[in-house]
Coordinates of C-alpha atoms in Angstrom, one line a residue:
X1 CA 183.5 -113.2 45.9
X2 CA 186.4 -110.8 46.3
X3 CA 188.9 -113.5 47.4
X4 CA 188.5 -115.2 44.1
X5 CA 189.8 -112.2 42.1
X6 CA 193.4 -112.7 40.9
X7 CA 194.0 -109.4 39.1
X8 CA 194.6 -106.3 41.3
X9 CA 193.5 -104.2 38.3
X10 CA 190.3 -106.0 37.9
X11 CA 189.7 -105.9 41.7
X12 CA 190.2 -102.1 41.7
X13 CA 187.8 -101.6 38.8
X14 CA 185.1 -103.7 40.3
X15 CA 185.6 -102.1 43.7
X16 CA 185.2 -98.6 42.2
X17 CA 182.0 -99.7 40.4
X18 CA 180.6 -101.1 43.6
X19 CA 181.3 -97.9 45.5
X20 CA 179.6 -95.9 42.8
X21 CA 176.5 -98.0 43.1
X22 CA 176.5 -97.7 46.9
X23 CA 176.6 -93.9 46.6
X24 CA 173.2 -93.8 44.7
X25 CA 171.5 -96.7 46.3
X26 CA 169.8 -97.4 49.6
X27 CA 171.6 -99.8 51.9
X28 CA 168.3 -101.6 52.3
X29 CA 167.8 -102.1 48.6
X30 CA 167.8 -105.7 47.6
X31 CA 169.3 -107.4 44.6
X32 CA 171.9 -104.8 43.6
X33 CA 174.2 -107.5 42.3
X34 CA 171.4 -109.1 40.3
X35 CA 170.4 -105.8 38.9
X36 CA 174.0 -105.0 37.9
X37 CA 174.1 -108.3 36.0
X38 CA 170.9 -107.5 34.1
X39 CA 171.4 -104.7 31.6
X40 CA 167.8 -103.4 31.7
X41 CA 167.9 -103.1 35.5
X42 CA 171.3 -101.5 35.5
X43 CA 170.2 -98.9 33.0
X44 CA 167.1 -98.1 35.2
X45 CA 169.2 -97.9 38.3
X46 CA 171.2 -95.0 36.8
X47 CA 168.0 -92.9 36.6
X48 CA 168.1 -91.3 40.0
X49 CA 165.9 -88.8 41.8
X50 CA 166.8 -85.5 43.3
X51 CA 165.5 -86.7 46.6
X52 CA 167.4 -89.5 48.4
X53 CA 164.5 -90.6 50.7
X54 CA 160.9 -91.4 49.8
X55 CA 158.7 -92.4 52.7
X56 CA 155.1 -93.4 51.7
X57 CA 152.4 -93.1 54.4
X58 CA 149.8 -95.7 53.9
X59 CA 147.3 -97.1 56.5
X60 CA 146.8 -100.2 58.6
X61 CA 149.2 -103.1 58.1
X62 CA 146.5 -105.4 56.5
X63 CA 144.8 -102.8 54.4
X64 CA 145.0 -102.1 50.6
X65 CA 146.8 -98.8 51.2
X66 CA 149.7 -100.5 52.9
X67 CA 149.8 -103.4 50.4
X68 CA 149.7 -101.2 47.3
X69 CA 152.0 -98.6 48.9
X70 CA 154.6 -101.3 49.7
X71 CA 154.5 -102.5 46.1
X72 CA 154.9 -98.9 44.9
X73 CA 157.8 -98.4 47.2
X74 CA 159.5 -101.5 45.8
X75 CA 159.1 -100.1 42.3
X76 CA 160.8 -96.8 43.3
X77 CA 163.7 -98.7 45.0
X78 CA 164.2 -100.9 41.9
X79 CA 163.9 -98.0 39.4
X80 CA 165.8 -95.3 41.2
X81 CA 167.9 -96.8 44.0
X82 CA 166.1 -94.4 46.3
X83 CA 165.8 -95.2 50.0
X84 CA 162.0 -95.8 49.9
X85 CA 159.9 -97.4 52.6
X86 CA 156.3 -97.3 53.8
X87 CA 154.9 -96.1 57.1
X88 CA 151.8 -97.6 58.6
X89 CA 149.4 -95.0 60.0
X90 CA 145.8 -94.2 60.9
X91 CA 145.4 -93.4 57.2
X92 CA 144.0 -90.3 55.4
X93 CA 143.8 -87.5 58.0
X94 CA 147.0 -88.5 59.7
X95 CA 148.7 -89.0 56.3
X96 CA 147.8 -85.5 55.1
X97 CA 149.1 -84.0 58.3
X98 CA 152.3 -86.0 58.1
X99 CA 152.8 -84.8 54.5
X100 CA 152.1 -81.2 55.4
X101 CA 154.6 -81.4 58.3
X102 CA 157.3 -82.8 56.0
X103 CA 157.5 -86.0 58.0
X104 CA 156.7 -88.2 54.9
X105 CA 157.2 -87.6 51.2
X106 CA 154.1 -89.3 49.6
X107 CA 150.7 -90.4 50.9
X108 CA 147.6 -92.2 49.9
X109 CA 144.4 -90.5 51.1
X110 CA 140.7 -90.4 50.4
X111 CA 139.5 -87.5 48.2
X112 CA 136.9 -86.3 50.8
X113 CA 139.7 -85.8 53.4
X114 CA 141.9 -84.1 50.8
X115 CA 139.0 -81.8 49.9
X116 CA 138.7 -80.9 53.6
X117 CA 142.4 -80.2 53.8
X118 CA 142.5 -78.0 50.8
X119 CA 139.5 -76.0 52.0
X120 CA 140.5 -76.0 55.7
X121 CA 137.4 -77.8 57.0
X122 CA 136.4 -80.4 59.6
X123 CA 139.7 -82.0 60.7
X124 CA 141.8 -79.1 59.3
X125 CA 141.9 -75.7 61.1
X126 CA 143.1 -73.9 58.0
X127 CA 143.6 -74.6 54.3
X128 CA 146.6 -76.7 53.5
X129 CA 148.6 -75.2 50.6
X130 CA 151.7 -77.4 50.4
X131 CA 150.3 -80.6 49.0
X132 CA 149.9 -81.6 45.4
X133 CA 148.3 -84.5 43.6
X134 CA 150.1 -87.1 41.5
X135 CA 147.1 -89.2 40.5
X136 CA 143.6 -90.3 41.2
X137 CA 143.9 -94.0 42.0
X138 CA 141.1 -96.5 42.7
X139 CA 137.7 -96.2 44.5
X140 CA 137.5 -96.8 48.2
X141 CA 134.3 -98.7 48.6
X142 CA 132.2 -98.0 51.6
X143 CA 131.5 -101.5 53.0
X144 CA 129.1 -101.5 55.9
X145 CA 128.8 -104.9 57.4
X146 CA 126.8 -106.6 60.1
X147 CA 125.6 -110.1 60.9
X148 CA 122.3 -111.5 59.8
X149 CA 121.0 -111.9 63.3
X150 CA 121.0 -108.1 64.0
X151 CA 118.2 -107.4 61.5
X152 CA 120.2 -104.5 60.0
X153 CA 119.5 -104.3 56.3
X154 CA 120.2 -100.7 55.3
X155 CA 122.1 -97.6 56.6
X156 CA 119.0 -96.2 58.3
X157 CA 118.8 -99.3 60.5
X158 CA 122.1 -98.3 62.2
X159 CA 120.3 -95.8 64.4
X160 CA 120.6 -96.9 68.1
X161 CA 123.3 -99.5 67.3
X162 CA 126.9 -99.9 68.5
X163 CA 129.0 -99.2 65.4
X164 CA 132.7 -99.3 64.6
X165 CA 133.4 -96.3 62.3
X166 CA 137.1 -96.7 61.7
X167 CA 140.2 -95.2 63.4
X168 CA 139.5 -91.7 64.7
X169 CA 140.3 -89.2 62.0
X170 CA 140.8 -91.9 59.4
X171 CA 139.2 -91.7 55.9
X172 CA 136.8 -94.4 56.9
X173 CA 135.7 -92.5 59.9
X174 CA 135.3 -89.2 57.9
X175 CA 133.1 -90.7 55.2
X176 CA 131.2 -92.8 57.8
X177 CA 130.3 -89.6 59.7
X178 CA 129.4 -87.8 56.5
X179 CA 127.2 -90.6 55.1
X180 CA 125.4 -91.1 58.4
X181 CA 124.7 -87.4 58.7
X182 CA 123.4 -87.5 55.1
X183 CA 120.8 -90.0 56.3
X184 CA 119.9 -88.0 59.3
X185 CA 122.0 -89.9 61.8
X186 CA 124.6 -88.2 64.1
X187 CA 127.1 -89.8 66.4
X188 CA 124.6 -88.9 69.2
X189 CA 122.2 -91.5 67.7
X190 CA 124.6 -94.4 67.8
X191 CA 127.3 -95.8 70.1
X192 CA 130.6 -95.1 68.4
X193 CA 133.7 -97.3 68.6
X194 CA 136.8 -96.0 66.9
X195 CA 138.3 -99.2 65.6
X196 CA 140.5 -100.1 62.6
X197 CA 139.7 -102.9 60.2
X198 CA 141.3 -105.8 62.1
X199 CA 139.9 -104.6 65.5
X200 CA 136.4 -104.0 64.1
X201 CA 136.4 -107.5 62.6
X202 CA 137.5 -109.0 66.0
X203 CA 134.8 -106.9 67.8
X204 CA 132.1 -108.2 65.5
X205 CA 133.3 -111.8 65.8
X206 CA 133.1 -111.4 69.6
X207 CA 129.6 -109.9 69.5
X208 CA 130.8 -106.6 71.0
X209 CA 129.7 -104.4 68.1
X210 CA 126.7 -104.7 65.8
X211 CA 128.0 -103.2 62.6
X212 CA 131.2 -101.7 61.2
X213 CA 132.3 -99.4 58.4
X214 CA 135.2 -100.6 56.2
X215 CA 136.2 -98.1 53.5
X216 CA 138.8 -99.7 51.2
X217 CA 139.4 -101.2 47.9
X218 CA 137.8 -104.5 47.1
X219 CA 138.2 -107.0 48.6
X220 CA 139.1 -106.1 52.2
X221 CA 141.3 -108.9 53.7
X222 CA 139.8 -108.3 57.2
X223 CA 136.3 -108.9 55.8
X224 CA 137.4 -111.9 53.9
X225 CA 138.6 -113.4 57.2
X226 CA 135.5 -112.3 59.1
X227 CA 133.3 -114.0 56.4
X228 CA 134.7 -117.3 57.5
X229 CA 133.7 -116.9 61.1
X230 CA 130.3 -115.1 61.1
X231 CA 127.1 -115.0 59.0
X232 CA 128.1 -111.8 57.3
X233 CA 125.5 -109.3 56.0
X234 CA 126.4 -106.3 53.8
X235 CA 124.3 -103.2 54.5
X236 CA 122.8 -101.3 51.6
X237 CA 122.8 -97.5 50.9
X238 CA 119.8 -96.1 49.0
X239 CA 121.2 -94.8 45.7
X240 CA 118.5 -92.1 45.3
X241 CA 119.3 -90.6 48.7
X242 CA 123.0 -91.0 48.0
X243 CA 122.6 -88.9 44.8
X244 CA 121.1 -86.1 46.9
X245 CA 124.2 -86.3 49.1
X246 CA 126.5 -86.2 46.1
X247 CA 125.0 -82.9 45.0
X248 CA 126.8 -81.3 47.9
X249 CA 129.6 -83.9 48.4
X250 CA 130.7 -84.5 44.8
X251 CA 133.6 -86.7 45.9
X252 CA 131.1 -89.5 46.5
X253 CA 130.1 -91.9 43.7
X254 CA 127.3 -94.5 43.5
X255 CA 128.7 -98.0 43.5
X256 CA 127.7 -101.7 43.7
X257 CA 129.7 -104.3 45.6
X258 CA 129.6 -107.2 43.0
X259 CA 127.8 -110.4 43.9
X260 CA 130.1 -113.0 45.4
X261 CA 132.6 -110.5 46.8
X262 CA 131.9 -111.8 50.4
X263 CA 129.5 -114.6 49.6
X264 CA 126.7 -112.1 48.8
X265 CA 124.1 -113.5 46.3
X266 CA 123.3 -110.1 44.8
X267 CA 125.2 -106.9 44.1
X268 CA 125.0 -104.5 47.1
X269 CA 124.3 -100.7 46.4
X270 CA 126.7 -98.5 48.3
X271 CA 129.0 -95.5 48.0
X272 CA 132.6 -95.0 46.9
X273 CA 135.2 -92.3 47.2
X274 CA 138.3 -92.0 44.9
X275 CA 141.7 -92.4 46.5
X276 CA 144.4 -89.7 45.9
X277 CA 148.2 -90.1 45.6
X278 CA 149.8 -86.9 47.0
X279 CA 153.3 -85.4 47.5
X280 CA 154.6 -82.3 49.1
X281 CA 154.8 -79.4 46.8
X282 CA 158.5 -79.1 47.5
X283 CA 159.1 -82.2 45.4
X284 CA 161.0 -81.2 42.2
X285 CA 159.2 -81.3 38.8
X286 CA 161.7 -83.8 37.6
X287 CA 161.0 -86.2 40.5
X288 CA 157.3 -85.7 40.1
X289 CA 157.5 -86.7 36.5
X290 CA 159.7 -89.8 37.2
X291 CA 157.5 -91.0 40.1
X292 CA 154.4 -90.6 38.0
X293 CA 155.9 -92.4 35.0
X294 CA 157.2 -95.3 37.2
X295 CA 153.7 -95.7 38.7
X296 CA 152.1 -96.3 35.3
X297 CA 155.0 -98.2 33.8
X298 CA 154.7 -100.7 36.6
X299 CA 150.9 -101.1 37.1
X300 CA 151.0 -104.8 36.4
X301 CA 153.0 -105.3 39.6
X302 CA 150.6 -103.2 41.7
X303 CA 147.7 -105.2 40.3
X304 CA 149.4 -108.4 41.3
X305 CA 149.9 -107.0 44.8
X306 CA 146.3 -106.2 45.4
X307 CA 143.1 -106.5 43.3
X308 CA 142.0 -102.9 44.0
X309 CA 144.9 -101.6 41.8
X310 CA 143.0 -103.0 38.8
X311 CA 141.0 -99.8 38.9
X312 CA 144.1 -97.6 38.6
X313 CA 144.2 -96.3 35.0
X314 CA 146.2 -93.7 33.1
X315 CA 142.9 -92.7 31.3
X316 CA 141.2 -91.8 34.6
X317 CA 144.3 -90.6 36.6
X318 CA 143.3 -86.9 36.3
X319 CA 139.5 -87.4 36.7
X320 CA 138.2 -85.8 39.8
X321 CA 141.5 -84.4 41.2
X322 CA 140.8 -82.5 44.4
X323 CA 144.3 -81.0 45.1
X324 CA 146.4 -79.0 42.7
X325 CA 148.3 -81.3 40.3
X326 CA 152.0 -81.6 40.7
X327 CA 153.8 -80.0 37.7
X328 CA 155.8 -83.1 37.1
X329 CA 152.7 -85.3 36.9
X330 CA 151.1 -82.8 34.6
X331 CA 154.1 -82.9 32.3
X332 CA 153.8 -86.7 32.2
X333 CA 150.0 -86.7 31.5
X334 CA 150.4 -84.0 28.8
X335 CA 153.1 -86.1 27.1
X336 CA 150.9 -89.2 27.1
X337 CA 147.9 -87.2 25.8
X338 CA 150.0 -85.9 22.9
X339 CA 150.9 -89.4 21.7

């Protein structure tokens, strides 16, 4: 492109413009030339953040956390020219620890894990006080699956079985343990395998485990693949008993997996936990405001990336927050409420 320029003055002007863009953009950002040609994108790119890096901790590579987190990262690159990327992890507990240690800048995590972090319980030795919440996202649905030949129909039938409960310390594992205990089942009553989604699906397909917990948005891609290879059975959770658990664990909600989600003829009663989007409390108010605004301004793209994002809503973004709200996010929500 540069060899075709005949005017030294024009060459100098364009070169200066290119250097200016480079100074505020990530080297890995794509489409800078295209964005510069488009007036809307060029205007957006001038709206920079105080931070130059934005690493988002997600979960397993095939899970909704990573898919939605990657789409959100792309939004931030496009809007702010920030060096944003995702980091695959063991999900909620690891994510909160990484955020607390300053190793990442934003995380997705389950509200029950965040509650434990704020209160200093279970996986957390002391209360965590340097995390703040940007938004309540979408429900993680507890999907307990088995095969029809096991005879397992409801959560009480899991006693004495070999069960995959998620990666150790993951949000899936935390709420699996809590729900089992609510129904009078401890890890001593089952054989526990700490397996992520893909590994659990493989284990079930190979007949090495009898049931597995998948806590994610709907649908879960590993379960969709598993459905093609086994006679899948969804396990029910009694809603009356669940309501008793909710009395002391208010981050749980009653929920039904819709008919047809995984070839199921009828809706399956289960539990759900809301997901939280968190940042470190060191994030400036200005950045918190811009990141929150960009999230809701670009919801359509997130919904295209994964169906679970259909449940992310400005109207419910503050409902059931379990960590202190970031002041930038609060400013954005207050502005929207005043309109």
